[in-house]
Short mmCIF file of C-alpha atoms and ligand atoms in Angstrom, two decimals:
data_model
loop_
_atom_site.label_atom_id
_atom_site.label_comp_id
_atom_site.label_asym_id
_atom_site.label_seq_id
_atom_site.Cartn_x
_atom_site.Cartn_y
_atom_site.Cartn_z
CA MET A 27 -10.69 -4.48 -22.59
CA ASN A 28 -12.41 -1.21 -21.71
CA ALA A 29 -11.60 0.09 -18.26
CA HIS A 30 -12.13 3.35 -16.45
CA PHE A 31 -9.68 4.65 -13.86
CA ALA A 32 -10.67 7.28 -11.32
CA LEU A 33 -7.54 9.32 -10.64
CA LEU A 34 -7.30 11.05 -7.27
CA PRO A 35 -4.02 12.97 -7.42
CA GLY A 36 -4.45 14.73 -4.06
CA ASP A 37 -1.75 16.93 -2.58
CA GLY A 38 1.99 17.60 -2.74
CA ILE A 39 3.75 15.33 -5.20
CA GLY A 40 0.49 13.40 -5.77
CA PRO A 41 -0.39 15.07 -9.11
CA GLU A 42 3.14 14.61 -10.51
CA ILE A 43 3.35 10.91 -9.80
CA VAL A 44 -0.24 10.04 -10.73
CA GLN A 45 0.45 11.64 -14.10
CA GLU A 46 3.29 9.14 -14.63
CA ALA A 47 1.07 6.23 -13.58
CA ARG A 48 -1.40 7.34 -16.24
CA ILE A 49 1.34 7.52 -18.87
CA ALA A 50 2.37 3.96 -17.97
CA LEU A 51 -1.26 2.79 -18.24
CA ASP A 52 -1.56 4.45 -21.66
CA ALA A 53 1.53 2.58 -22.79
CA VAL A 54 -0.04 -0.69 -21.56
CA ALA A 55 -3.27 0.13 -23.42
CA ASP A 56 -1.35 0.76 -26.67
CA ARG A 57 0.79 -2.30 -26.35
CA TYR A 58 -1.96 -4.76 -25.44
CA GLY A 59 -4.87 -3.21 -27.31
CA HIS A 60 -6.95 -2.01 -24.36
CA ASP A 61 -9.09 1.07 -24.12
CA PHE A 62 -8.42 2.88 -20.83
CA SER A 63 -10.21 6.08 -19.88
CA TYR A 64 -9.60 8.36 -16.91
CA SER A 65 -11.32 10.99 -14.84
CA GLU A 66 -9.79 13.16 -12.09
CA HIS A 67 -11.40 13.91 -8.77
CA PRO A 68 -10.45 15.89 -5.68
CA ILE A 69 -9.42 14.39 -2.34
CA GLY A 70 -7.45 15.66 0.65
CA GLY A 71 -6.17 19.15 1.33
CA CYS A 72 -6.80 20.58 -2.13
CA SER A 73 -10.37 19.35 -1.80
CA ILE A 74 -10.76 21.02 1.60
CA ASP A 75 -9.59 24.24 -0.05
CA ALA A 76 -12.02 23.86 -2.93
CA SER A 77 -15.15 22.66 -1.13
CA GLY A 78 -14.43 22.30 2.59
CA ASP A 79 -14.70 18.52 2.24
CA PRO A 80 -11.66 16.16 2.02
CA LEU A 81 -13.81 13.53 0.28
CA PRO A 82 -16.75 15.07 -1.60
CA ALA A 83 -19.69 12.80 -2.39
CA ALA A 84 -18.99 13.27 -6.11
CA THR A 85 -15.50 11.81 -5.66
CA ILE A 86 -16.76 8.73 -3.87
CA GLU A 87 -19.49 8.23 -6.49
CA ALA A 88 -16.93 8.46 -9.28
CA CYS A 89 -14.78 5.86 -7.49
CA ARG A 90 -17.74 3.49 -7.20
CA ARG A 91 -18.38 3.78 -10.94
CA ALA A 92 -14.72 3.21 -11.85
CA ASP A 93 -12.95 -0.10 -12.36
CA ALA A 94 -10.01 1.01 -10.25
CA VAL A 95 -8.90 4.08 -8.33
CA ILE A 96 -5.35 5.46 -8.48
CA LEU A 97 -4.57 7.75 -5.59
CA GLY A 98 -1.52 10.00 -5.20
CA ALA A 99 -1.15 11.26 -1.64
CA VAL A 100 -2.91 13.60 0.76
CA GLY A 101 -1.78 16.12 3.36
CA GLY A 102 0.76 18.86 3.86
CA PRO A 103 1.83 21.57 6.31
CA LYS A 104 -0.93 23.89 5.14
CA TRP A 105 -3.54 21.59 6.67
CA SER A 106 -1.65 20.06 9.57
CA ASP A 107 -2.74 22.34 12.41
CA PRO A 108 -3.56 19.90 15.25
CA GLU A 109 -6.62 22.01 16.10
CA ALA A 110 -8.03 21.85 12.57
CA PRO A 111 -11.55 20.38 12.58
CA ILE A 112 -11.08 18.63 9.22
CA ARG A 113 -7.89 17.08 7.91
CA PRO A 114 -6.80 15.80 4.50
CA GLU A 115 -6.15 12.38 6.06
CA ASP A 116 -9.87 12.18 6.92
CA GLY A 117 -10.49 11.88 3.18
CA LEU A 118 -8.15 8.92 2.90
CA LEU A 119 -9.65 7.11 5.87
CA ALA A 120 -13.16 7.82 4.59
CA ILE A 121 -12.53 6.42 1.11
CA ARG A 122 -11.17 3.19 2.61
CA LYS A 123 -14.20 2.86 4.88
CA GLU A 124 -16.82 3.94 2.33
CA LEU A 125 -15.58 1.49 -0.29
CA GLY A 126 -15.18 -1.35 2.25
CA LEU A 127 -11.48 -1.76 1.48
CA TYR A 128 -10.48 -3.73 4.54
CA ALA A 129 -7.35 -5.40 3.16
CA ASN A 130 -4.27 -3.32 2.44
CA LEU A 131 -1.60 -5.20 0.50
CA ARG A 132 1.89 -3.78 0.74
CA PRO A 133 4.49 -5.84 -1.08
CA ILE A 134 8.05 -5.23 0.11
CA LYS A 135 10.46 -6.70 -2.38
CA THR A 136 14.05 -5.72 -2.97
CA PHE A 137 15.12 -4.79 -6.50
CA GLU A 138 18.35 -6.50 -7.46
CA ALA A 139 19.69 -3.27 -9.00
CA LEU A 140 19.05 -1.33 -5.79
CA VAL A 141 20.15 -3.69 -3.06
CA ASP A 142 23.07 -1.44 -2.27
CA ALA A 143 20.74 1.56 -1.88
CA SER A 144 19.26 -0.05 1.23
CA PRO A 145 20.46 1.33 4.54
CA LEU A 146 20.87 -2.32 5.58
CA ARG A 147 23.66 -4.60 4.45
CA ARG A 148 23.24 -6.62 1.25
CA ASP A 149 23.66 -9.91 3.11
CA ILE A 150 20.64 -9.05 5.27
CA VAL A 151 18.19 -7.60 2.71
CA ASP A 152 19.05 -9.29 -0.56
CA GLY A 153 16.16 -11.54 -1.60
CA THR A 154 13.59 -10.01 0.76
CA ASP A 155 10.05 -10.58 -0.53
CA ILE A 156 7.33 -9.87 2.03
CA LEU A 157 3.64 -9.29 1.45
CA PHE A 158 2.15 -7.26 4.26
CA VAL A 159 -1.61 -7.57 4.66
CA ARG A 160 -2.71 -4.73 6.89
CA GLU A 161 -6.28 -4.59 8.20
CA LEU A 162 -7.49 -1.21 6.98
CA THR A 163 -10.99 -0.36 8.17
CA GLY A 164 -10.92 -1.28 11.85
CA GLY A 165 -8.74 -1.10 14.93
CA ILE A 166 -7.74 2.09 16.68
CA TYR A 167 -8.20 4.10 13.48
CA PHE A 168 -11.95 3.58 13.56
CA GLY A 169 -12.77 2.82 17.21
CA GLY A 170 -13.69 6.41 18.02
CA SER A 171 -12.35 8.45 20.90
CA THR A 172 -13.66 9.86 24.12
CA THR A 173 -12.59 12.99 25.94
CA SER A 174 -13.29 13.63 29.59
CA ASP A 175 -11.93 15.68 32.52
CA GLY A 176 -12.68 18.83 30.57
CA GLY A 177 -10.23 17.72 27.88
CA ASP A 178 -7.48 16.46 30.19
CA THR A 179 -8.13 12.79 29.44
CA VAL A 180 -8.41 11.42 25.92
CA VAL A 181 -8.97 7.80 24.95
CA ASP A 182 -8.70 6.31 21.44
CA HIS A 183 -10.40 2.93 21.31
CA MET A 184 -8.70 -0.03 19.70
CA ARG A 185 -11.58 -2.19 18.61
CA TYR A 186 -11.82 -5.40 16.61
CA THR A 187 -14.68 -7.81 16.12
CA VAL A 188 -14.38 -11.53 15.48
CA ALA A 189 -15.82 -11.03 11.98
CA GLU A 190 -13.24 -8.35 11.12
CA VAL A 191 -10.35 -10.54 12.20
CA GLU A 192 -11.76 -13.59 10.42
CA ARG A 193 -12.04 -11.86 7.06
CA ILE A 194 -8.56 -10.33 7.09
CA VAL A 195 -6.98 -13.58 8.23
CA ARG A 196 -8.80 -15.44 5.44
CA PHE A 197 -7.61 -12.85 2.96
CA ALA A 198 -3.99 -13.13 4.09
CA ALA A 199 -4.04 -16.92 4.35
CA SER A 200 -5.47 -17.19 0.81
CA ALA A 201 -2.59 -14.99 -0.40
CA ALA A 202 -0.14 -17.19 1.51
CA ARG A 203 -1.56 -20.23 -0.25
CA LYS A 204 -0.46 -18.74 -3.58
CA ARG A 205 3.02 -18.04 -2.22
CA SER A 206 5.08 -20.13 0.17
CA ARG A 207 2.25 -21.24 2.49
CA ARG A 208 3.65 -19.40 5.46
CA LEU A 209 1.76 -16.74 7.39
CA THR A 210 3.00 -14.54 10.22
CA SER A 211 0.37 -12.85 12.38
CA VAL A 212 1.60 -9.85 14.37
CA ASP A 213 -0.10 -8.68 17.55
CA LYS A 214 0.54 -7.54 21.11
CA ALA A 215 -1.28 -10.38 22.84
CA ASN A 216 0.94 -10.19 25.92
CA VAL A 217 -0.62 -6.82 26.79
CA LEU A 218 -3.72 -5.95 24.78
CA GLU A 219 -7.10 -7.63 25.14
CA VAL A 220 -7.86 -6.77 21.50
CA SER A 221 -4.73 -8.63 20.47
CA ARG A 222 -5.79 -11.66 22.48
CA LEU A 223 -9.01 -11.74 20.49
CA TRP A 224 -6.98 -11.27 17.30
CA ARG A 225 -4.74 -14.19 18.17
CA ARG A 226 -7.55 -16.49 19.30
CA VAL A 227 -9.50 -15.93 16.08
CA THR A 228 -6.38 -16.26 13.93
CA LEU A 229 -5.42 -19.59 15.49
CA ARG A 230 -8.94 -20.94 15.04
CA VAL A 231 -9.40 -19.80 11.42
CA MET A 232 -6.00 -21.15 10.45
CA ALA A 233 -6.55 -24.51 12.14
CA GLU A 234 -10.05 -24.97 10.73
CA GLU A 235 -9.69 -23.53 7.25
CA PHE A 236 -6.00 -23.36 6.35
CA PRO A 237 -4.29 -26.42 7.81
CA ASP A 238 -1.95 -26.36 4.80
CA VAL A 239 -0.58 -22.88 5.69
CA ALA A 240 2.02 -22.70 8.47
CA LEU A 241 1.16 -20.01 11.01
CA GLU A 242 3.59 -18.17 13.24
CA THR A 243 2.48 -15.53 15.74
CA VAL A 244 4.92 -12.75 16.63
CA LEU A 245 4.64 -9.83 19.05
CA VAL A 246 4.82 -6.47 17.34
CA ASP A 247 7.89 -5.22 19.19
CA ALA A 248 9.82 -8.37 18.30
CA MET A 249 8.59 -8.05 14.71
CA ALA A 250 10.03 -4.53 14.50
CA MET A 251 13.38 -6.06 15.37
CA HIS A 252 13.15 -9.16 13.15
CA LEU A 253 12.34 -6.99 10.13
CA LEU A 254 15.79 -5.46 10.43
CA SER A 255 17.71 -8.57 11.43
CA ARG A 256 16.15 -11.33 9.28
CA PRO A 257 13.63 -9.88 6.78
CA ARG A 258 14.05 -12.81 4.40
CA ASP A 259 12.42 -15.15 6.91
CA PHE A 260 8.96 -13.64 6.32
CA ASP A 261 6.54 -14.26 3.51
CA VAL A 262 2.97 -13.08 4.17
CA VAL A 263 2.47 -10.97 7.29
CA VAL A 264 -1.00 -10.10 8.59
CA THR A 265 -1.61 -7.48 11.24
CA GLY A 266 -4.01 -4.81 12.50
CA ASN A 267 -4.37 -1.29 11.22
CA LEU A 268 -1.97 0.57 13.53
CA PHE A 269 0.75 -2.08 13.71
CA GLY A 270 0.55 -2.45 9.94
CA ASP A 271 0.92 1.28 9.44
CA ILE A 272 4.09 1.37 11.52
CA LEU A 273 5.69 -1.88 10.38
CA THR A 274 5.20 -1.13 6.68
CA ASP A 275 6.94 2.23 6.98
CA GLU A 276 9.79 0.43 8.71
CA ALA A 277 9.84 -2.34 6.10
CA SER A 278 9.76 0.20 3.27
CA MET A 279 13.38 1.01 4.04
CA LEU A 280 14.48 -2.53 3.19
CA PRO A 281 14.36 -1.99 -0.60
CA GLY A 282 16.02 1.42 -0.23
CA SER A 283 13.33 4.03 -0.73
CA LEU A 284 9.75 4.69 0.25
CA GLY A 285 9.33 6.09 -3.26
CA LEU A 286 9.45 2.63 -4.81
CA LEU A 287 6.64 0.98 -2.98
CA ALA A 288 3.08 0.34 -4.07
CA SER A 289 -0.05 -0.68 -2.25
CA ALA A 290 -3.49 -2.06 -3.03
CA SER A 291 -6.51 -1.56 -0.82
CA LEU A 292 -9.10 -4.21 -1.52
CA GLY A 293 -12.47 -5.41 -0.32
CA ASP A 294 -14.77 -8.21 -1.37
CA GLY A 295 -15.38 -6.92 -4.91
CA ALA A 296 -13.02 -6.11 -7.78
CA LEU A 297 -12.78 -2.39 -7.02
CA GLY A 298 -9.61 -1.29 -5.29
CA VAL A 299 -7.71 1.87 -4.42
CA TYR A 300 -4.08 1.78 -5.51
CA GLU A 301 -1.58 4.19 -4.05
CA PRO A 302 2.12 4.46 -3.39
CA ILE A 303 3.03 3.96 0.26
CA HIS A 304 4.80 7.29 0.46
CA GLY A 305 3.12 10.52 1.50
CA SER A 306 2.69 13.87 -0.23
CA ALA A 307 6.34 14.94 0.33
CA PRO A 308 5.52 18.66 0.41
CA ASP A 309 9.23 19.53 0.64
CA ILE A 310 9.83 18.37 -2.92
CA ALA A 311 6.37 18.98 -4.41
CA GLY A 312 6.25 20.77 -7.76
CA ARG A 313 9.97 20.34 -8.42
CA GLY A 314 9.65 17.38 -10.77
CA ILE A 315 12.08 15.23 -8.78
CA ALA A 316 9.75 12.81 -6.99
CA ASN A 317 10.11 9.10 -7.71
CA PRO A 318 7.07 7.98 -9.75
CA LEU A 319 7.84 4.27 -9.49
CA GLY A 320 5.68 3.66 -6.40
CA ALA A 321 2.71 5.13 -8.30
CA ILE A 322 3.54 3.24 -11.50
CA LEU A 323 3.84 -0.02 -9.57
CA SER A 324 0.50 0.78 -7.91
CA ALA A 325 -1.00 0.99 -11.40
CA ALA A 326 0.45 -2.47 -12.02
CA LEU A 327 -1.36 -3.74 -8.92
CA ALA A 328 -4.57 -2.19 -10.28
CA LEU A 329 -4.13 -4.10 -13.53
CA ARG A 330 -3.65 -7.33 -11.60
CA HIS A 331 -6.20 -7.07 -8.81
CA SER A 332 -9.05 -5.01 -10.27
CA LEU A 333 -8.81 -5.85 -13.97
CA GLY A 334 -7.34 -9.35 -13.82
CA LEU A 335 -4.65 -8.35 -16.35
CA ASP A 336 -1.76 -10.37 -14.90
CA THR A 337 0.43 -10.28 -18.02
CA GLU A 338 0.11 -6.52 -18.28
CA ALA A 339 0.87 -6.09 -14.57
CA GLU A 340 4.01 -8.18 -14.95
CA ALA A 341 4.99 -6.15 -18.02
CA VAL A 342 4.88 -2.95 -15.94
CA GLU A 343 6.85 -4.54 -13.10
CA SER A 344 9.42 -5.87 -15.51
CA ALA A 345 9.73 -2.49 -17.29
CA VAL A 346 10.44 -0.86 -13.91
CA ASP A 347 13.00 -3.52 -13.17
CA ARG A 348 14.71 -2.93 -16.51
CA VAL A 349 14.98 0.84 -16.16
CA LEU A 350 16.52 0.35 -12.72
CA THR A 351 18.90 -2.29 -14.05
CA ALA A 352 19.84 0.12 -16.85
CA GLY A 353 20.94 2.52 -14.12
CA LEU A 354 18.21 5.17 -14.26
CA ARG A 355 17.70 6.78 -10.86
CA THR A 356 15.57 9.50 -9.33
CA GLN A 357 17.31 11.47 -6.62
CA ASP A 358 15.93 9.41 -3.71
CA ILE A 359 17.72 6.29 -4.98
CA ALA A 360 20.71 7.93 -6.68
CA ALA A 361 22.98 7.74 -3.62
CA GLY A 362 24.44 11.11 -4.58
CA GLY A 363 24.99 10.04 -8.23
CA ALA A 364 23.32 11.26 -11.40
CA ALA A 365 19.55 11.55 -11.14
CA ILE A 366 16.71 12.08 -13.57
CA GLY A 367 13.38 13.73 -12.87
CA THR A 368 9.88 12.40 -12.37
CA ALA A 369 8.76 12.81 -15.99
CA ALA A 370 11.96 11.32 -17.42
CA MET A 371 11.61 8.26 -15.20
CA GLY A 372 7.95 7.87 -16.18
CA ALA A 373 8.83 8.26 -19.87
CA ALA A 374 11.58 5.64 -19.57
CA VAL A 375 9.14 3.10 -18.12
CA ALA A 376 6.53 3.89 -20.79
CA GLU A 377 9.15 3.56 -23.52
CA GLU A 378 10.18 0.17 -22.13
CA LEU A 379 6.54 -0.90 -22.15
CA ARG A 380 6.25 0.01 -25.82
CA ALA A 381 9.67 -1.30 -26.82
CA GLU A 382 9.94 -4.12 -29.32
CA ASN A 383 13.45 -4.81 -28.08
CA PRO A 384 13.41 -4.14 -24.37
CA LEU A 385 16.55 -2.91 -22.59
C1 IPM B 236 -0.76 5.17 5.30
C2 IPM B 236 -0.76 6.56 5.87
C3 IPM B 236 -2.15 6.87 6.41
C4 IPM B 236 -2.45 5.86 7.50
C5 IPM B 236 -2.35 8.29 6.93
C6 IPM B 236 -1.93 9.33 5.90
C7 IPM B 236 -3.75 8.53 7.39
O1 IPM B 236 0.23 6.69 6.84
O2 IPM B 236 -1.50 4.92 4.34
O3 IPM B 236 -0.01 4.33 5.81
O4 IPM B 236 -2.05 6.05 8.64
O5 IPM B 236 -3.09 4.85 7.19
MG1 MG B 237 1.46 5.02 7.03
#
């Protein structure tokens, strides 16, 4: 298969880890006889520096022409002045909106080899396998804000339409159908009017269209607690943009490190943006110590969701599993033990992908 990847390395550790995702994709292409090509485009803070725009039109056009987009991370202290008129994060929000990527998939699965790296006890986290489906182009992120009282009163609007809730619930319920047929919808319906709409629509769509999927509704504060006390009880979790942002950072600690986790942002077509959940980690940028596995696993999601290459995606996931089982660790998961760098970890995964006799 011929496929073109638009690479958007972005800021901080973004370029280092996207490079390793590309090396893994090259290994997949060699092994399975595909022809993958790549182009790099600016986004985020480095793009503000270069052109004043965190998402130049040329970047978005290149993404539209690509089969999949691999994004590193955006942001850093250089651009984080609260008074700044433009922020690197604006580029990230704009690419999601422009490409219509309303469904953000964030799989949270423990790795057997790393269960003891989790800050939670093995008996709580072992076997956790949750798929978060976060609504990504609506809610308080995109409701606009109003300022009055000469700047003394500021309101951010949390806004959802029936159509927006319907499509994300359908997306999540379809995913649940392929898993254990259980869906948890998280809201704050005891307080927020928007959440009452969310819940009403969710109950209706599930009853009418997914009678075979068991639905549970949970309030977001209780969910924050359940994630730490009984994470294994959840399968697919659907929630709005802000709650999903917060809960997935919390859940990312279950497998032990934010550096391990991948995400896919999808819409109605095949095109998706794939990025690790972690940020730009400016404190360790340029030192070659960042964990590239979140980016490499994001490339695996791109193979699966945008290219339909399930076998290849599983090969990447299994290669990552094997290098972890073999004991290779970047510093974030080394628990004070021996650690290898970003490039060595990426090379180990690529070598596993090419290996005739895997580890
Ligand atoms: C994420 C990030 C972004 C978000 C930021 C960087 C705008 O935290 O992808 O979860 O809040 O969506
Ligand atoms: Mg976040």
